[in-house]
PDB file of C-alpha atoms in Angstrom:
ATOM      1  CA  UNK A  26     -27.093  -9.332 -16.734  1.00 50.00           C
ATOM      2  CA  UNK A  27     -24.598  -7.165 -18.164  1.00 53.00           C
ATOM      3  CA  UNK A  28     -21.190  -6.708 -17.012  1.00 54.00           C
ATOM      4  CA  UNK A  29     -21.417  -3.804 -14.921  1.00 54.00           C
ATOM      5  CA  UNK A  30     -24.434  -5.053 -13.007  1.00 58.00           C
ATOM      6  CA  UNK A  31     -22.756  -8.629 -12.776  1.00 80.00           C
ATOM      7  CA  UNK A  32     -19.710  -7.243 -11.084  1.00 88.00           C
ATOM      8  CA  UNK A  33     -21.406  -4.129  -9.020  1.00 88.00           C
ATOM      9  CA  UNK A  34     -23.354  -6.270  -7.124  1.00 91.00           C
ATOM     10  CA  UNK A  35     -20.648  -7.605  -5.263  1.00 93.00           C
ATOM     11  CA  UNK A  36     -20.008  -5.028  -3.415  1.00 92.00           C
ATOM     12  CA  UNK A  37     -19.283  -1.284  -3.405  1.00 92.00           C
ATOM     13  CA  UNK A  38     -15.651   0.578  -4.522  1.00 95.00           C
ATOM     14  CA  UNK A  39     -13.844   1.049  -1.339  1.00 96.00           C
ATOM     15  CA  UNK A  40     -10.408   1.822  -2.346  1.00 98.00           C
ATOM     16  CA  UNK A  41      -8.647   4.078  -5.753  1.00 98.00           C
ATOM     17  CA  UNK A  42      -5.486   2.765  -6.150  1.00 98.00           C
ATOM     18  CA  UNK A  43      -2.688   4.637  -7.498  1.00 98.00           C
ATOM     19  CA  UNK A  44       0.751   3.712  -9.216  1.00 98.00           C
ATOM     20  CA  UNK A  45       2.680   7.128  -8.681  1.00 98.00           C
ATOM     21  CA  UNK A  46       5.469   7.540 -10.878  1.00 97.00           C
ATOM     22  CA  UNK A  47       7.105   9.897  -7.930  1.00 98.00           C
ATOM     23  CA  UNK A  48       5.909   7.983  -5.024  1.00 98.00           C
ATOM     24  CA  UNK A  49       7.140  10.806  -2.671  1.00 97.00           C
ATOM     25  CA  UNK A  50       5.486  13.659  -4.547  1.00 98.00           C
ATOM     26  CA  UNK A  51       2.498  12.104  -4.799  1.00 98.00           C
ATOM     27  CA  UNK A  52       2.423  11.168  -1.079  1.00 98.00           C
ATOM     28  CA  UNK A  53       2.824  14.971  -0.622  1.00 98.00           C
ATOM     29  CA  UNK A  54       0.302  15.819  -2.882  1.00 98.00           C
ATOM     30  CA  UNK A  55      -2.235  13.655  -0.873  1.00 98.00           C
ATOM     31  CA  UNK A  56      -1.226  14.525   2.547  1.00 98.00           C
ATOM     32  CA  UNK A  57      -0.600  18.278   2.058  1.00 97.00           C
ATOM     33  CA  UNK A  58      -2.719  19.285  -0.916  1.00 97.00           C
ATOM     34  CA  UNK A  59      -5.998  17.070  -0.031  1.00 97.00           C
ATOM     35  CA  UNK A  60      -5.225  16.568   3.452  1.00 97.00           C
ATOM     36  CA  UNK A  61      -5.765  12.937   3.388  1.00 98.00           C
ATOM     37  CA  UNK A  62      -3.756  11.021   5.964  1.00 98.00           C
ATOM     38  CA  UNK A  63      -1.878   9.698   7.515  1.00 98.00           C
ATOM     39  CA  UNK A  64      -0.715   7.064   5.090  1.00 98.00           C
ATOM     40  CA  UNK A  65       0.774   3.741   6.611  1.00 98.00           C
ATOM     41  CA  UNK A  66       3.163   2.351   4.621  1.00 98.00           C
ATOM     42  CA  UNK A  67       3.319  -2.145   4.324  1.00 96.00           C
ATOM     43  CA  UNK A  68       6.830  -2.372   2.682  1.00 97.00           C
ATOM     44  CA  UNK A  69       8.032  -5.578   0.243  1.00 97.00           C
ATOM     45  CA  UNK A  70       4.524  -7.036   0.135  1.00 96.00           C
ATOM     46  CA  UNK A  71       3.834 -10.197  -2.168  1.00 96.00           C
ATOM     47  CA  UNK A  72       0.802 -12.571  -2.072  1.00 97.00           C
ATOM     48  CA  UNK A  73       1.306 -16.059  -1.816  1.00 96.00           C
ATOM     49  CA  UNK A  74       0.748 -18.424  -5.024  1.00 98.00           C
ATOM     50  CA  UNK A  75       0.885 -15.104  -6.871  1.00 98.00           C
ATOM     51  CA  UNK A  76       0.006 -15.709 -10.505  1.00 98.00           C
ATOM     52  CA  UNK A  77       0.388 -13.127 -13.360  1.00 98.00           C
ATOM     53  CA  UNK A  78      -2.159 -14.097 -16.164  1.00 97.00           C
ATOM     54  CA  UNK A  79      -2.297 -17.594 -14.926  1.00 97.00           C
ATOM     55  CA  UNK A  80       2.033 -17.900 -14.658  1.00 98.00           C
ATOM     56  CA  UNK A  81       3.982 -17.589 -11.264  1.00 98.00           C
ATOM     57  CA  UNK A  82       5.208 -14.610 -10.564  1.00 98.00           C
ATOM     58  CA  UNK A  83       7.814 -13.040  -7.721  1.00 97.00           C
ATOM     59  CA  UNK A  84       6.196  -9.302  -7.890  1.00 98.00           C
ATOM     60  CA  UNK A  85       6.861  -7.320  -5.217  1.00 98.00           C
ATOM     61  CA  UNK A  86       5.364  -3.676  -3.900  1.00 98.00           C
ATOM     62  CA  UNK A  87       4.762  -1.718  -1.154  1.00 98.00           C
ATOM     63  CA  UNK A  88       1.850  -0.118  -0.328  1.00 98.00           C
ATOM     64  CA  UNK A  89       0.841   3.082   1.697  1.00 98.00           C
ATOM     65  CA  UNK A  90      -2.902   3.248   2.687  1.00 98.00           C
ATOM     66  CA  UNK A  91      -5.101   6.150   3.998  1.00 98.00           C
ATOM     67  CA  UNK A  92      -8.399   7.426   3.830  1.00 98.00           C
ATOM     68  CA  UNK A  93     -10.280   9.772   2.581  1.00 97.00           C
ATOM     69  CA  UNK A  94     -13.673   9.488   4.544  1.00 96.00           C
ATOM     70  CA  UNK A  95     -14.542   6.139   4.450  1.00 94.00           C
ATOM     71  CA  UNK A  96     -12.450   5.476   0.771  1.00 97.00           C
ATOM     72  CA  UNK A  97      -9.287   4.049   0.873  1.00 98.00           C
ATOM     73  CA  UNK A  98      -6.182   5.394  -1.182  1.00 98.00           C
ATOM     74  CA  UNK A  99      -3.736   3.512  -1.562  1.00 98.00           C
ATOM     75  CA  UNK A 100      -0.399   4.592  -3.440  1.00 98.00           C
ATOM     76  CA  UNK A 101       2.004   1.274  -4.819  1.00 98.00           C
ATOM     77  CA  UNK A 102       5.349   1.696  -5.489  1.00 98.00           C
ATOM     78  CA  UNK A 103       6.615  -1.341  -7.529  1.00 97.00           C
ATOM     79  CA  UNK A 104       9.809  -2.699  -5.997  1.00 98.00           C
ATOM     80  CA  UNK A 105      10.560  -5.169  -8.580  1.00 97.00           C
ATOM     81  CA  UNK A 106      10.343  -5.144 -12.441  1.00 95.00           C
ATOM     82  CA  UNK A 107       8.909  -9.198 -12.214  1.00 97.00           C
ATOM     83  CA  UNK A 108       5.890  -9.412 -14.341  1.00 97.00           C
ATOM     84  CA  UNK A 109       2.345  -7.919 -12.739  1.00 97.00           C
ATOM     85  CA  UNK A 110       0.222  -4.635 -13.384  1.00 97.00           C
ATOM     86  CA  UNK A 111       2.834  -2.589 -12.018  1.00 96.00           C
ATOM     87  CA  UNK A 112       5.101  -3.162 -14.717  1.00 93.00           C
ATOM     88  CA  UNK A 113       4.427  -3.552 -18.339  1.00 90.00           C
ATOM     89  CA  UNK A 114       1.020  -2.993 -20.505  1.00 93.00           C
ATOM     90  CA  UNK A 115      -1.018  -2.510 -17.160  1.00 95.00           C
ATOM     91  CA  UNK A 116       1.465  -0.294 -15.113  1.00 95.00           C
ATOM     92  CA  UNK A 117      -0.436   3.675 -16.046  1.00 94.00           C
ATOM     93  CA  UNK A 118       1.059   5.733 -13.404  1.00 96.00           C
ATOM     94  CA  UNK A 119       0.216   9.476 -12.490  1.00 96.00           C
ATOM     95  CA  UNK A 120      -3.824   8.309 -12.846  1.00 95.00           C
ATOM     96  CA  UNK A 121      -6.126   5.803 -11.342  1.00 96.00           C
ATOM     97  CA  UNK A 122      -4.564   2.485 -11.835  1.00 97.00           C
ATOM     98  CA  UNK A 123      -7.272   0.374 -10.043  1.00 97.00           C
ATOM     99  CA  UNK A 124     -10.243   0.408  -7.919  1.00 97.00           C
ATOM    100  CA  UNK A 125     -10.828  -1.816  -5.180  1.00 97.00           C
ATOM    101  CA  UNK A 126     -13.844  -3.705  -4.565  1.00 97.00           C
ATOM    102  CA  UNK A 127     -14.008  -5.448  -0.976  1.00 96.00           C
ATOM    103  CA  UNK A 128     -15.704  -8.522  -1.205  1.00 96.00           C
ATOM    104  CA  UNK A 129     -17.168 -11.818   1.205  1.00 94.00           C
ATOM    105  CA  UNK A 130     -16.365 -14.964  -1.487  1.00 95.00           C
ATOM    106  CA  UNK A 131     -13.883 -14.686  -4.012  1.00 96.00           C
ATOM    107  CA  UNK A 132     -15.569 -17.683  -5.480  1.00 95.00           C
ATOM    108  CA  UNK A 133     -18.644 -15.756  -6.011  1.00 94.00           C
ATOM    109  CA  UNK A 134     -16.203 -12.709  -7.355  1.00 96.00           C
ATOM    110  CA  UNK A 135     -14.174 -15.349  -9.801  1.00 95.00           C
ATOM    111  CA  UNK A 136     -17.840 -16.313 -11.343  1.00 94.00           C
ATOM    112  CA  UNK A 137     -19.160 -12.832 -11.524  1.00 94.00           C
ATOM    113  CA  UNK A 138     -16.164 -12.078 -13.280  1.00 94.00           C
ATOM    114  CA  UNK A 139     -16.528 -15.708 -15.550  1.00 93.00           C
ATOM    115  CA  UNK A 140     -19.874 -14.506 -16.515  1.00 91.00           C
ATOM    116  CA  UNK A 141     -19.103 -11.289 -18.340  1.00 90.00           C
ATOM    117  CA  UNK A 142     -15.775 -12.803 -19.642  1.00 92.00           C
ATOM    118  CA  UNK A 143     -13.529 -10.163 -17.344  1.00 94.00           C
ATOM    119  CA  UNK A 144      -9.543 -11.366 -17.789  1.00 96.00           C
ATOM    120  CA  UNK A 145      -7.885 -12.290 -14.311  1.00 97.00           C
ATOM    121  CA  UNK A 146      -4.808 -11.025 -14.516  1.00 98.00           C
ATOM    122  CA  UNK A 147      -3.310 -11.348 -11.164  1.00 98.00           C
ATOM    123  CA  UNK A 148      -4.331 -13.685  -8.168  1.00 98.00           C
ATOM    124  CA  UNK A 149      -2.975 -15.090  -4.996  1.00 98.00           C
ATOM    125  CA  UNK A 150      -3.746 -15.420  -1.306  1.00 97.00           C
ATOM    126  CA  UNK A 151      -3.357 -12.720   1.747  1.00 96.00           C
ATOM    127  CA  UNK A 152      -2.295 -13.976   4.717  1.00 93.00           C
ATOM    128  CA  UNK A 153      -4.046 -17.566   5.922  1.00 93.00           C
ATOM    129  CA  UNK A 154      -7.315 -16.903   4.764  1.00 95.00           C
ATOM    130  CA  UNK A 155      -7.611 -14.117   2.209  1.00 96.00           C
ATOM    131  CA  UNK A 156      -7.579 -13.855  -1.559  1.00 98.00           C
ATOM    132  CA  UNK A 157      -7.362 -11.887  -4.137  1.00 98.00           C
ATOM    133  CA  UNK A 158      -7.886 -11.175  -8.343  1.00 98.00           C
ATOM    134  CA  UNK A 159      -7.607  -8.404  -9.876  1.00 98.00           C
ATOM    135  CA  UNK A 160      -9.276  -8.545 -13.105  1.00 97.00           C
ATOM    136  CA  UNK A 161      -9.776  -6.388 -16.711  1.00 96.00           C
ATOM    137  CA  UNK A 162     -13.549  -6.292 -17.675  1.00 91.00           C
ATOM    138  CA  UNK A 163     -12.785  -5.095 -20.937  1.00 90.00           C
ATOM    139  CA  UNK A 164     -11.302  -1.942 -20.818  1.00 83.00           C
ATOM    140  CA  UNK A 165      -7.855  -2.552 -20.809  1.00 81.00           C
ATOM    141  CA  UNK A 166      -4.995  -0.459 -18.815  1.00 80.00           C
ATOM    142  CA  UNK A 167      -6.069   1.459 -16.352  1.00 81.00           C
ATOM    143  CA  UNK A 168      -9.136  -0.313 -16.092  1.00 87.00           C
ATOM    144  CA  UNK A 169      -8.613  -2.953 -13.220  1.00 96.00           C
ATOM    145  CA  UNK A 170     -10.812  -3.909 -10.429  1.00 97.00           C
ATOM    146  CA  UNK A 171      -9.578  -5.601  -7.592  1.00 98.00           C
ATOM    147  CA  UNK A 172     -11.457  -8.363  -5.786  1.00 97.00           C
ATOM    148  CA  UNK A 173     -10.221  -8.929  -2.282  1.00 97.00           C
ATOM    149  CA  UNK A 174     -11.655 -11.086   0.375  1.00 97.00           C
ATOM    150  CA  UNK A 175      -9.473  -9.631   3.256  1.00 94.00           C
ATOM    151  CA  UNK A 176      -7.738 -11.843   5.270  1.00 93.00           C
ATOM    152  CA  UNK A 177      -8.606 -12.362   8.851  1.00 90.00           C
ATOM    153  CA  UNK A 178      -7.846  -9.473  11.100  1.00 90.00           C
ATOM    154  CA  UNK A 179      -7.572  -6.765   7.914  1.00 92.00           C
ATOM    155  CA  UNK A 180     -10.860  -5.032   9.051  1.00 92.00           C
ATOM    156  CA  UNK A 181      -9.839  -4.277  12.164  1.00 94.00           C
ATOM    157  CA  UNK A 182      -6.044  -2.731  10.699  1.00 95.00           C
ATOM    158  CA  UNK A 183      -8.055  -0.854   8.122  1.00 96.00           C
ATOM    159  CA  UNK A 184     -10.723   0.418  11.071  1.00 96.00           C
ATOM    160  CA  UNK A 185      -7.404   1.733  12.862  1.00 96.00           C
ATOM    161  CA  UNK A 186      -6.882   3.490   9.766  1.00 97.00           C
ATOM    162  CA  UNK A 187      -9.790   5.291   9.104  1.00 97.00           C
ATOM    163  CA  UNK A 188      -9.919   6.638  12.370  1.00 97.00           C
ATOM    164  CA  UNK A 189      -6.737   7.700  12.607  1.00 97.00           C
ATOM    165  CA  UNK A 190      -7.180   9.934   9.307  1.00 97.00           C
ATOM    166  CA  UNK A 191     -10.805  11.130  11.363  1.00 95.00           C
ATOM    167  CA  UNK A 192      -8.983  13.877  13.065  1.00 90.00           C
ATOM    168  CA  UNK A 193      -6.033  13.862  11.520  1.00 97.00           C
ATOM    169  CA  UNK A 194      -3.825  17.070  12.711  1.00 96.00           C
ATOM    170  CA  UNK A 195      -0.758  16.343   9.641  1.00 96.00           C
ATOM    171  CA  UNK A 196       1.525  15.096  11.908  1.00 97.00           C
ATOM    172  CA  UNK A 197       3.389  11.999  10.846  1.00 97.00           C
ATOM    173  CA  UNK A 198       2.066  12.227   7.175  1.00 98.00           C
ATOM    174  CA  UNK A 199       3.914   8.522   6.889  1.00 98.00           C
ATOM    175  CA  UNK A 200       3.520   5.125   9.153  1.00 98.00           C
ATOM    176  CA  UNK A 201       4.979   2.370   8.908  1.00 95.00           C
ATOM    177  CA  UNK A 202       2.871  -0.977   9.521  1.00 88.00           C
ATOM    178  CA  UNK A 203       4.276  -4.023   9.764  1.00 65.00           C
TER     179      UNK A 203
END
């Protein structure tokens, strides 16, 4: 199986991830230019028994979420420099910093990823029951994939998302959640 079979078949991309290097301006640029909104905003998140290539890490972002038909954007703002992929080698801003692959067993995602030797560079846990890796299959920067098993309850927040960008009228271009 090669690499790109072994890791498509867990699932489809449901998210592009971006690492804006003007978080405002690109917030505008989504909401006014491709009228994709509104975005709600998680502030100071950090996933527990975070690792950064296998050491601990005290990373910490925020994240604004929207969607664009049934694909989620999501914009990160880094708030602290600790070591992750928003800061150092795998922090590319202004382009597509990761996709997001939502998935049932991140065991079955941590040996898909084993098989065709794909680097985790980040894991942890979301909330009481999720988890998370985001891994480099070979392509270096700006080539992650994100593995999340969503923690329980995250469908239905992301459901109230994507309807609320179904009609969306550009009011409120920013939410905050949580």
């Amino acid at each position: 199986m090669t690499a790109a079979k072994a890791i498509t078949a867990l699932g489809s991309v449901g998210q592009l991830a971006y690492l804006p290097s003007d978080f405002d301006a690109t917030l505008k640029y989504w909401t006014e230019t491709m009228g994709v909104g509104p975005f709600y905003l998680i502030e100071n998140v950090s996933l527990g028994d975070m690792k950064y290539k296998g050491v601990p890490t005290g990373a910490v972002f925020s994240i604004a979420i929207a969607y664009w038909g049934d694909v989620q954007i999501e914009l990160i703002r880094a708030e602290n420099a600790e070591p992750s992929i928003y800061s150092g080698e795998y922090a590319v801003t202004d382009q597509l910093h990761h996709i997001c692959i939502f998935i049932d067993s991140i065991a079955e995602a941590r040996a898909a990823c084993a098989a065709v030797g794909a680097e985790i560079l980040v894991e942890g846990t979301v909330g009481a029951d999720g988890a998370v890796i985001y891994v480099d299959a070979g392509g270096g920067p700006g080539h992650v994939i994100e593995l999340l098993q969503n923690m329980s309850g995250a469908d239905g927040i992301f459901e109230m998302i994507r309807q609320a960008g179904r009609d969306w009228d550009g009011s409120e271009p920013l939410r905050t959640l949580g």
